[in-house]
PDB file of C-alpha atoms in Angstrom:
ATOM      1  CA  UNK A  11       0.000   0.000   0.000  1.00  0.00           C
ATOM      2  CA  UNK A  12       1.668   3.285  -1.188  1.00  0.00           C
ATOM      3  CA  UNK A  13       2.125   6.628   1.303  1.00  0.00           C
ATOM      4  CA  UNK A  14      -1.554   7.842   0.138  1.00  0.00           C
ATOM      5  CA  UNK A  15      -3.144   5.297   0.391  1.00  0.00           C
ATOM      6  CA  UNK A  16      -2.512   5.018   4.242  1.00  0.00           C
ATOM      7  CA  UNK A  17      -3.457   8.759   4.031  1.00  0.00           C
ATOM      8  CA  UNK A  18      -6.679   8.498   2.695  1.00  0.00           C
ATOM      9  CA  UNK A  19      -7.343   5.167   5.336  1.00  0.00           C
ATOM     10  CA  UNK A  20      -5.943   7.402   7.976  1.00  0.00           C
ATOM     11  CA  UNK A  21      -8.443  10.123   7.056  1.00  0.00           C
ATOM     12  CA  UNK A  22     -11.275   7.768   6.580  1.00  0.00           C
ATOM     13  CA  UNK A  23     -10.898   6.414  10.401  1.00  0.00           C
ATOM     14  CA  UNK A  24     -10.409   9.945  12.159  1.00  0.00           C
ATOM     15  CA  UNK A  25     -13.748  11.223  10.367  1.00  0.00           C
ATOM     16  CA  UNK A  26     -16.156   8.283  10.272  1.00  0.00           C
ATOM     17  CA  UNK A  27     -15.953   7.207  13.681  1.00  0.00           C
ATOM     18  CA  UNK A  28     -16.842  10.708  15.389  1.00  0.00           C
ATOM     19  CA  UNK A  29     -19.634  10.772  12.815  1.00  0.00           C
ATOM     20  CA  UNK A  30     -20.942   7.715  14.291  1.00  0.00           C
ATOM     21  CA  UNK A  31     -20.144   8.569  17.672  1.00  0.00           C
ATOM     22  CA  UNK A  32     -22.271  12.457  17.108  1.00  0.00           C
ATOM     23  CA  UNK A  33     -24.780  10.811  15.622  1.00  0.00           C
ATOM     24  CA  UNK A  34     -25.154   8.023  18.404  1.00  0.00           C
ATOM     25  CA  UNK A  35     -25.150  11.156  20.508  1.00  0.00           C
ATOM     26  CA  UNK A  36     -27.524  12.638  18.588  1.00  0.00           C
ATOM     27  CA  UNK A  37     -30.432  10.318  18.944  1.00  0.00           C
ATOM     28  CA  UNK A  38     -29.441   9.628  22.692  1.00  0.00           C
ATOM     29  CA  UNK A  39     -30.455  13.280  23.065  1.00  0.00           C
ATOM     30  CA  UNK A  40     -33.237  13.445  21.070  1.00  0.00           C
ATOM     31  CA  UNK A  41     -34.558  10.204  22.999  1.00  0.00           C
ATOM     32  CA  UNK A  42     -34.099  12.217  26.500  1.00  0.00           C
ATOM     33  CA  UNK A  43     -35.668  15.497  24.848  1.00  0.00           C
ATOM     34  CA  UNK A  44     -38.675  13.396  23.895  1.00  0.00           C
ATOM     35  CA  UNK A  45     -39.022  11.927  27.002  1.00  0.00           C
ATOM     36  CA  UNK A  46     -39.286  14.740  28.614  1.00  0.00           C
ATOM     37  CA  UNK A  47     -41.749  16.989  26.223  1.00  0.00           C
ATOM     38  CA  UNK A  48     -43.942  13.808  27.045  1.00  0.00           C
ATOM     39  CA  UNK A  49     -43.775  14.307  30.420  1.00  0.00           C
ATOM     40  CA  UNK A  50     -44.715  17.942  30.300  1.00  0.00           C
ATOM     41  CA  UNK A  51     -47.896  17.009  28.651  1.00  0.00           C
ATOM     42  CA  UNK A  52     -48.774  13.487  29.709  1.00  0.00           C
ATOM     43  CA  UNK A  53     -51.475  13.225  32.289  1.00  0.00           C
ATOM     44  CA  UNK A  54     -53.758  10.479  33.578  1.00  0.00           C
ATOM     45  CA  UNK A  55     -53.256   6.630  33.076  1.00  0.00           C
ATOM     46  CA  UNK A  56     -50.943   7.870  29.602  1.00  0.00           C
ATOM     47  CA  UNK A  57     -48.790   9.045  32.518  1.00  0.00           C
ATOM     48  CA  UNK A  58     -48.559   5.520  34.309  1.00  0.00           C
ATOM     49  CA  UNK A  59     -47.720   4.017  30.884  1.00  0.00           C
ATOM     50  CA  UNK A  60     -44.681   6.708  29.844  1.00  0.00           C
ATOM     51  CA  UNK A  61     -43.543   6.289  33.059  1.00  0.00           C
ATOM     52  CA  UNK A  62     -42.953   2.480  32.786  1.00  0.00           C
ATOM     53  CA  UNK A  63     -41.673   3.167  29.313  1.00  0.00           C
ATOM     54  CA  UNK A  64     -38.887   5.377  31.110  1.00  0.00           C
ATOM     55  CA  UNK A  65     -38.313   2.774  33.475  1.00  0.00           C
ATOM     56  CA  UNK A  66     -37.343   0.208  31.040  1.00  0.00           C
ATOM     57  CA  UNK A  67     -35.754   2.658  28.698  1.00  0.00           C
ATOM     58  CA  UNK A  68     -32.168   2.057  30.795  1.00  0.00           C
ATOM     59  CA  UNK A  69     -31.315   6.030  30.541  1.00  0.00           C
ATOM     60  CA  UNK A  70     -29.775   7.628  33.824  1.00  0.00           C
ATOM     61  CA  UNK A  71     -29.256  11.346  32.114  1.00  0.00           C
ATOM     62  CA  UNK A  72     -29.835  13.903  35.458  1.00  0.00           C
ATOM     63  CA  UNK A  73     -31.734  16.831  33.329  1.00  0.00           C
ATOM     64  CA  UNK A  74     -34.969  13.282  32.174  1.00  0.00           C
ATOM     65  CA  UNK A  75     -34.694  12.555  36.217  1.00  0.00           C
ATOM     66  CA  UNK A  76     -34.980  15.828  37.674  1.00  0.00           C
ATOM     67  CA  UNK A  77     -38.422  16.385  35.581  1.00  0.00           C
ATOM     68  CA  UNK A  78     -39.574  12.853  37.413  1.00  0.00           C
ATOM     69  CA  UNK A  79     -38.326  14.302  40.951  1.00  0.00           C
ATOM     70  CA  UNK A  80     -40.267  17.743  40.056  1.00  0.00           C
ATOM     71  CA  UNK A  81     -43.457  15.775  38.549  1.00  0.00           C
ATOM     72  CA  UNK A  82     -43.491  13.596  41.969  1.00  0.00           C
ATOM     73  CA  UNK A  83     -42.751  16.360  44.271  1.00  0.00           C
ATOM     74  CA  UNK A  84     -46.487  18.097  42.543  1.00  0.00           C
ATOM     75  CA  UNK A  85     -48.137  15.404  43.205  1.00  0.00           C
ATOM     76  CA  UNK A  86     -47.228  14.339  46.425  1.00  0.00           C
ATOM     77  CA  UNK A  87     -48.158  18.004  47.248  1.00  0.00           C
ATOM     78  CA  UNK A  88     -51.586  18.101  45.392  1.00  0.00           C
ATOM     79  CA  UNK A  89     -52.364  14.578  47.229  1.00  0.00           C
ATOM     80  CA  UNK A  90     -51.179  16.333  50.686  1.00  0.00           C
ATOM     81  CA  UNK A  91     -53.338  19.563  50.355  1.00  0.00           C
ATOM     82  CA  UNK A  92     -56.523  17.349  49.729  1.00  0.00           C
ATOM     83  CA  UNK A  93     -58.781  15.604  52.212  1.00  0.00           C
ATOM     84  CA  UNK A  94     -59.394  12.771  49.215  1.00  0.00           C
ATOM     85  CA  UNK A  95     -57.016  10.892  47.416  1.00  0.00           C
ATOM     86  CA  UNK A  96     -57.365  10.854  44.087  1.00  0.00           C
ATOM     87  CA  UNK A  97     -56.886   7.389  42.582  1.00  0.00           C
ATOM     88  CA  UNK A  98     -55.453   8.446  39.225  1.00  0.00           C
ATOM     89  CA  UNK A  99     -52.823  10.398  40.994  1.00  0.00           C
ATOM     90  CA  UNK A 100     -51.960   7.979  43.586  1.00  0.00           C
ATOM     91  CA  UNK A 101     -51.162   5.410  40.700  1.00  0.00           C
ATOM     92  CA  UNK A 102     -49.070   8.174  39.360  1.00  0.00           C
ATOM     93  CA  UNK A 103     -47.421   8.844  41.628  1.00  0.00           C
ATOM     94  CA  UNK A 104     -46.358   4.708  42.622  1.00  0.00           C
ATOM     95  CA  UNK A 105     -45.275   4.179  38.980  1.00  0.00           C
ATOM     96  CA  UNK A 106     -43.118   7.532  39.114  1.00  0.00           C
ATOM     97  CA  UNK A 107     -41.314   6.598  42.306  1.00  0.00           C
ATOM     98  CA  UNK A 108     -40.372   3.074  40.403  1.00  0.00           C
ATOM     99  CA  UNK A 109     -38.852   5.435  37.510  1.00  0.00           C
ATOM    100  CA  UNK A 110     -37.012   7.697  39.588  1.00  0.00           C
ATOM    101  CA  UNK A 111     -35.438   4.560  41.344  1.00  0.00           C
ATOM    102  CA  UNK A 112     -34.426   3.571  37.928  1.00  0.00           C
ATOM    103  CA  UNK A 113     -31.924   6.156  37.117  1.00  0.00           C
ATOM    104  CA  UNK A 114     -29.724   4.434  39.303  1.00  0.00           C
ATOM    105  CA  UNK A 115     -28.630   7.735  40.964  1.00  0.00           C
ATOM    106  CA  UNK A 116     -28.595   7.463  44.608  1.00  0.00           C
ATOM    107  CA  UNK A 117     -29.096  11.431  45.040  1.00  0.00           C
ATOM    108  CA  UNK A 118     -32.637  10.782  44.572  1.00  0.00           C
ATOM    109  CA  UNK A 119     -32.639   8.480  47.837  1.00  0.00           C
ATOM    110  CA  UNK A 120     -33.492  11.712  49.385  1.00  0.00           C
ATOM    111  CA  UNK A 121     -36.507  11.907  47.471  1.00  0.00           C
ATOM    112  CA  UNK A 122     -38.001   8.826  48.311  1.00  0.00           C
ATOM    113  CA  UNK A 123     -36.712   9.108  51.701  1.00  0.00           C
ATOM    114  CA  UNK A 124     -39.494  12.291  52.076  1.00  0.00           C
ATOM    115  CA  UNK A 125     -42.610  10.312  50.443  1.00  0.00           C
ATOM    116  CA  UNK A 126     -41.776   7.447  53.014  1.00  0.00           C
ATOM    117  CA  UNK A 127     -41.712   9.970  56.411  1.00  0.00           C
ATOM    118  CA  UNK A 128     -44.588  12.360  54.539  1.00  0.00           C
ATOM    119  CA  UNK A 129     -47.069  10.163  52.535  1.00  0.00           C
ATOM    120  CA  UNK A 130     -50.795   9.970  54.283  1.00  0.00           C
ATOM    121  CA  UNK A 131     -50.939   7.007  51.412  1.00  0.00           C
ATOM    122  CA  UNK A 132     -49.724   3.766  51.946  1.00  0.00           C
ATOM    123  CA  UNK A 133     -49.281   2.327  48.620  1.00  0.00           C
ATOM    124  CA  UNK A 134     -46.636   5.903  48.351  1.00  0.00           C
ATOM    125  CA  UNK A 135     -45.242   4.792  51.498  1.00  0.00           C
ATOM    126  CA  UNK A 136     -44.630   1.232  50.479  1.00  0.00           C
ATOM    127  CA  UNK A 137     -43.733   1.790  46.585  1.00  0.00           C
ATOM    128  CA  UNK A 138     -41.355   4.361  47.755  1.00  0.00           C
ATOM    129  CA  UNK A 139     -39.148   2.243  50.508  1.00  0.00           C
ATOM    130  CA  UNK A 140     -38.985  -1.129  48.037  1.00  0.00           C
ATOM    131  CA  UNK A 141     -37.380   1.295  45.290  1.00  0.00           C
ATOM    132  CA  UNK A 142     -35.488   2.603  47.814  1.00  0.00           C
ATOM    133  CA  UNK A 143     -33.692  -0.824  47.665  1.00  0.00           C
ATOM    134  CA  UNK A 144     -33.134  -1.321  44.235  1.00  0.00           C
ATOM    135  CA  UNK A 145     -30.764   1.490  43.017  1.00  0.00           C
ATOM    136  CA  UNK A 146     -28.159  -0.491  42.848  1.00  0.00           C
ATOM    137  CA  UNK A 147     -30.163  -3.229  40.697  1.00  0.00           C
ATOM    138  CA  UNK A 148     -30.792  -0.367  38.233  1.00  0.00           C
ATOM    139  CA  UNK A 149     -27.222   1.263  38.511  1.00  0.00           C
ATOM    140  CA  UNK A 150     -25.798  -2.422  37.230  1.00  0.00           C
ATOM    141  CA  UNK A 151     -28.995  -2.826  34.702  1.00  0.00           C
ATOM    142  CA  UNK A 152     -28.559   0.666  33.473  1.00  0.00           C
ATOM    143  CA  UNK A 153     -24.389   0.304  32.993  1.00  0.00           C
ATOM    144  CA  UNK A 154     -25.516  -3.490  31.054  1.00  0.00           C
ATOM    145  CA  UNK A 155     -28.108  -1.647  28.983  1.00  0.00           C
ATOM    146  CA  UNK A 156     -26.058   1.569  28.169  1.00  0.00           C
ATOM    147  CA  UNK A 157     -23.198  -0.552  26.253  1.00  0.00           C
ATOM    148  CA  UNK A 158     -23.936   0.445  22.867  1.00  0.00           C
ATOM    149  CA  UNK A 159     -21.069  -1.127  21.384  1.00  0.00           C
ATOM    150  CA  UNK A 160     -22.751  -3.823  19.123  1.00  0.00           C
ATOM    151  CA  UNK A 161     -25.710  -1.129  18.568  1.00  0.00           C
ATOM    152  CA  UNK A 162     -27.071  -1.466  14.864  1.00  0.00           C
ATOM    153  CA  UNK A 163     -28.370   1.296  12.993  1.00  0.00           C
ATOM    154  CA  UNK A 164     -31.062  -1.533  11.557  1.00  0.00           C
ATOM    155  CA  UNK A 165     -32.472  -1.767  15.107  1.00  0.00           C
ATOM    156  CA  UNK A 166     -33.972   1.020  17.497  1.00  0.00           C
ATOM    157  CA  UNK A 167     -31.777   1.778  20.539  1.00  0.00           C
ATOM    158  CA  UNK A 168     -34.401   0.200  23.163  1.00  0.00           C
ATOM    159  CA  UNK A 169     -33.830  -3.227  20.978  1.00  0.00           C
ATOM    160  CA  UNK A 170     -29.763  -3.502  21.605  1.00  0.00           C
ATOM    161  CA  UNK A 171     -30.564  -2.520  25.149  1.00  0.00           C
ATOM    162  CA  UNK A 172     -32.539  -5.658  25.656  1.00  0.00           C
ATOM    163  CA  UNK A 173     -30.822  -7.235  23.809  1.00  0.00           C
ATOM    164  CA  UNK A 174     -27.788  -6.497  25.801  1.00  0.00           C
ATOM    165  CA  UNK A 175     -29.725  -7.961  29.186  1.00  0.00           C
ATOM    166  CA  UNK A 176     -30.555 -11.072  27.403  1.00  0.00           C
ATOM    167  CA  UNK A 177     -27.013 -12.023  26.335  1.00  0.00           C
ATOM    168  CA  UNK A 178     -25.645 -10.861  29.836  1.00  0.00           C
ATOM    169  CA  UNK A 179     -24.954 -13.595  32.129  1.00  0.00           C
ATOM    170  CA  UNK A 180     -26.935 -13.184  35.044  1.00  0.00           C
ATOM    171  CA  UNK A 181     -30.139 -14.375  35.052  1.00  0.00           C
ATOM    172  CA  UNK A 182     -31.516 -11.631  37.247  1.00  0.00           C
ATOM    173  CA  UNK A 183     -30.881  -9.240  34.307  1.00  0.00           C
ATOM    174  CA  UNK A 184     -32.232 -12.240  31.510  1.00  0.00           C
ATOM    175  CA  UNK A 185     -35.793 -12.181  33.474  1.00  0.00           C
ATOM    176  CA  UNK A 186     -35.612  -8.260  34.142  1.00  0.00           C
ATOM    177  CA  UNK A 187     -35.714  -8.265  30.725  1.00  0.00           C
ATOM    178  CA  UNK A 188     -38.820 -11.126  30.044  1.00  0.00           C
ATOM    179  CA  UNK A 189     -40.637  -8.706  31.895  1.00  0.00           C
ATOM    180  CA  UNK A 190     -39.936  -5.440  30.892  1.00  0.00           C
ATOM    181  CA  UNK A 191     -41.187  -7.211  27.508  1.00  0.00           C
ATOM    182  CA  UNK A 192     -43.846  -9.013  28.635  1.00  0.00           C
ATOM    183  CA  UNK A 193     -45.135  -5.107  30.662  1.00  0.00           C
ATOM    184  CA  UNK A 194     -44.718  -3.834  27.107  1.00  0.00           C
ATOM    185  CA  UNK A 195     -46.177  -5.901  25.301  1.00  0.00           C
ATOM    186  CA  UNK A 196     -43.915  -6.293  22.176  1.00  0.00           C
ATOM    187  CA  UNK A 197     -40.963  -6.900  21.118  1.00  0.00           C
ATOM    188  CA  UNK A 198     -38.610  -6.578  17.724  1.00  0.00           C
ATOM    189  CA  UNK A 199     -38.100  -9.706  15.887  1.00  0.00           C
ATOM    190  CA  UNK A 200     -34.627 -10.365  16.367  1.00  0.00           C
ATOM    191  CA  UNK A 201     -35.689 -10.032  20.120  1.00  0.00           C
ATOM    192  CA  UNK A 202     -38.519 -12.661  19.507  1.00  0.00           C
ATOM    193  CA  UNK A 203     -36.049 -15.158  17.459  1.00  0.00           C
ATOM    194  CA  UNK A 204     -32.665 -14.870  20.515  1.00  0.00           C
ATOM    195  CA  UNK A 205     -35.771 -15.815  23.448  1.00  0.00           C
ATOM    196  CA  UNK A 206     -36.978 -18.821  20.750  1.00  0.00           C
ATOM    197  CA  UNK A 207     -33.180 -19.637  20.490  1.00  0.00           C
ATOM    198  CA  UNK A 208     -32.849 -19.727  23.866  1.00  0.00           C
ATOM    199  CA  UNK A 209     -35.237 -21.651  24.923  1.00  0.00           C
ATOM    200  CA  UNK A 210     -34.338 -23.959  22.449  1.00  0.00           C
ATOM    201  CA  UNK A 211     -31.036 -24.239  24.032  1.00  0.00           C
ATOM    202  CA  UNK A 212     -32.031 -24.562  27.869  1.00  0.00           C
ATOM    203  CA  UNK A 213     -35.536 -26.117  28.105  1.00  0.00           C
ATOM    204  CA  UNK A 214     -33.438 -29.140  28.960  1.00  0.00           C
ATOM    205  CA  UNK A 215     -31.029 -28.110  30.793  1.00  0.00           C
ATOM    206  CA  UNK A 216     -32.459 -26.010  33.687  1.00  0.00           C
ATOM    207  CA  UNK A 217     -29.595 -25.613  36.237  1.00  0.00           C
ATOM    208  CA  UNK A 218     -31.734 -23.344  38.648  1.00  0.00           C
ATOM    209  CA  UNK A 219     -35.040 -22.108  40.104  1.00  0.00           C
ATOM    210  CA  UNK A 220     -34.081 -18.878  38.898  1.00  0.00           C
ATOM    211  CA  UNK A 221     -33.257 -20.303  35.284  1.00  0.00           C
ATOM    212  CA  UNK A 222     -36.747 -22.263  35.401  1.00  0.00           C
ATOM    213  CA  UNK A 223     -38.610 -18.849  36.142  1.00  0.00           C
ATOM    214  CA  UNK A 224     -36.648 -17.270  33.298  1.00  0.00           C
ATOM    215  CA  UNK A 225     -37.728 -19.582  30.701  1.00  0.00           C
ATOM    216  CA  UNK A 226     -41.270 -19.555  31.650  1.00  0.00           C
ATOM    217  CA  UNK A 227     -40.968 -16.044  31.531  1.00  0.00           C
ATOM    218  CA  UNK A 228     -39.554 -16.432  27.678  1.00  0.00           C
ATOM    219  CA  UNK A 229     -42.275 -18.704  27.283  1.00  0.00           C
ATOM    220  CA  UNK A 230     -45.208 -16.160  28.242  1.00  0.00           C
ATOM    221  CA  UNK A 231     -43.311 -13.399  26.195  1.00  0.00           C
ATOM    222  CA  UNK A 232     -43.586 -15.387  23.079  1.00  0.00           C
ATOM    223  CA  UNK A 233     -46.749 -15.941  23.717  1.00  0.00           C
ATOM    224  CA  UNK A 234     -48.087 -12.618  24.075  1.00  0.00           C
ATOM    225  CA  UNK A 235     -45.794 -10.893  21.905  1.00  0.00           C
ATOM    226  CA  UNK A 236     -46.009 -13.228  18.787  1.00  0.00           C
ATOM    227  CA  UNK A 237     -48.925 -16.016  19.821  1.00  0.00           C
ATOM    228  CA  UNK A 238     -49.297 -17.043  15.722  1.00  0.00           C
ATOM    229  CA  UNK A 239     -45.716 -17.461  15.163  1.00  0.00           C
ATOM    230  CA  UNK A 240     -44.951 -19.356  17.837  1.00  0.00           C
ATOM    231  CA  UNK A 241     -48.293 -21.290  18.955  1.00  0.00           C
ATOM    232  CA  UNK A 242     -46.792 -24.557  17.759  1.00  0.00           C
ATOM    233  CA  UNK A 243     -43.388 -24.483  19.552  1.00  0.00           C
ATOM    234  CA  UNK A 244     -45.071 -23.388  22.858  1.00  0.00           C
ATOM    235  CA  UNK A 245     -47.751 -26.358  22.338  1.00  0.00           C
ATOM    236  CA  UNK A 246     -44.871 -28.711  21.655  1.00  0.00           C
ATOM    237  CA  UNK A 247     -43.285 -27.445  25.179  1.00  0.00           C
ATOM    238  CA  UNK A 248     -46.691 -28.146  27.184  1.00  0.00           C
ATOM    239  CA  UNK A 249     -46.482 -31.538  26.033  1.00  0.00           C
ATOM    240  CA  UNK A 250     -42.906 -32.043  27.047  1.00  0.00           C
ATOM    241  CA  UNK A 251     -42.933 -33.722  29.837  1.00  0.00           C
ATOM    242  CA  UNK A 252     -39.437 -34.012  30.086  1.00  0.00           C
ATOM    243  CA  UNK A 253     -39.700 -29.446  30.677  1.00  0.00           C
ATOM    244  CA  UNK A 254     -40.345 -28.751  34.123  1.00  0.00           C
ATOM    245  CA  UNK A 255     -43.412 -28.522  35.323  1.00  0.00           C
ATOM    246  CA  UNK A 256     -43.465 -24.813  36.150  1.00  0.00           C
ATOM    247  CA  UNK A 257     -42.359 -23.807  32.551  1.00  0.00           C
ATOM    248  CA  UNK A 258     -45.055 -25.820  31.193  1.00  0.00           C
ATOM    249  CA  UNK A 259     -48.186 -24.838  33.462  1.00  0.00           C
ATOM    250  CA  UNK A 260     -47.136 -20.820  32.649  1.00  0.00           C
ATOM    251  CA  UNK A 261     -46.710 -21.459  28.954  1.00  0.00           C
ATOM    252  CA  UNK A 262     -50.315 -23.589  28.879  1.00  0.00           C
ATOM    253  CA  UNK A 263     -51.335 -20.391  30.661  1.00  0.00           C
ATOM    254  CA  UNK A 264     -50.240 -18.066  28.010  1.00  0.00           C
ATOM    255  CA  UNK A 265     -51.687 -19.803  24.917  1.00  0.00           C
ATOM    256  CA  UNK A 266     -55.299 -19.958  26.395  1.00  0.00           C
ATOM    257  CA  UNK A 267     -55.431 -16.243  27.646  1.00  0.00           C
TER     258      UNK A 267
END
């Protein structure tokens, strides 16, 4: 290869990457930004839903957290300064306390810390001491989930994420993941084919309760997320005896609802 020739590779590499990189950048941004224009004009049970979409999203950016804190702080006010809960608010308000948690940012212990010593409800009270206790479970989820190494700009952001749960190897993080699906209620196709694959793989070789519980909760995710595709597989696992029982009686389950 002749002097420039390297030039021109040399050039190539110090400008494509950083266009990658800002552009990476670029949608991370516009993913916060969009959150959080949502958030200004979400209300009701749309509210409960972005806020579980947040949750599962695997962001931890301050400026998306801080409009959570403010949006809880309201409420908790509004539900304070009236002699009647209001049941829409209250459900709010339990569903933002699980987002905040999920930032992984222990500066907003002090925020739950106050709905625990100043809630009159106890769903607040109780919602907001169990998140209290799993910052650090989001702080390792969000670090698994924020690896955007092997990101593909043929899948959306939230896919890789899930992806990147699914290949990790703790099974904490592989049926966070079943679940965050399964709340959603959908999931790409590549998602739907590495669960199949999986399954596949382990149905018969189970080395846990927790692994059992995962693959019945890949079972009920392919299930609800895909039921025609998959109907046959998940009949042929029902009538496996050789699958553990458990597995079986939740995927039965999920292919009469």
């Amino acid at each position: 290869m002749n002097l420039q020739s390297n030039i021109l590779l040399i050039v190539f590499f110090i400008f494509s990457a950083p266009a990658f990189s800002t552009d990476l950048q670029g949608q991370l941004e516009a993913e916060v930004n969009q959150f959080i224009t949502e958030l200004e004009q979400t209300e009701g049970n749309d509210l409960v839903n972005l806020s579980n979409r947040i949750t599962s999203s695997g962001l931890s950016e301050t400026r998306l957290f801080d409009h959570v804190k403010n949006i809880i702080l309201t409420k908790h006010t509004d539900i304070m300064s009236k002699s009647k809960n209001e049941k829409v608010v209250i459900r709010q308000v339990v569903a933002l306390l699980r987002t905040l948690a999920s930032s992984g940012n222990d500066e907003y212990s002090s925020t739950l810390e106050r709905l625990v010593r100043e809630s009159s409800n106890r769903s607040i009270r109780n919602r907001a001491k169990h998140v209290m206790s799993k910052i650090g479970f989001y702080q390792q989820r969000n670090q698994l989930m924020q690896n955007l190494e092997g990101h593909s700009n043929s899948q959306s952001l939230h896919t890789t994420r899930i992806l990147n749960l699914l290949k990790s190897d703790n099974l904490i993080m592989n049926r966070f993941a079943a679940e965050e699906i399964f709340r959603a209620g959908s999931a790409a196709p590549v998602v739907q084919e590495w669960i199949a694959t999986r399954l596949k793989r382990d149905l018969h070789n189970a080395e846990s309760k927790l692994h059992i519980d995962t693959l019945a909760w890949y079972c009920k995710v392919l299930g609800l997320v895909n039921k025609p595709k998959y109907s046959e597989f998940l009949k042929e696992i029902v009538k496996d005896k050789s699958v553990d029982s458990k597995i079986r009686k939740h995927t039965k389950k999920i292919l009469k609802s």
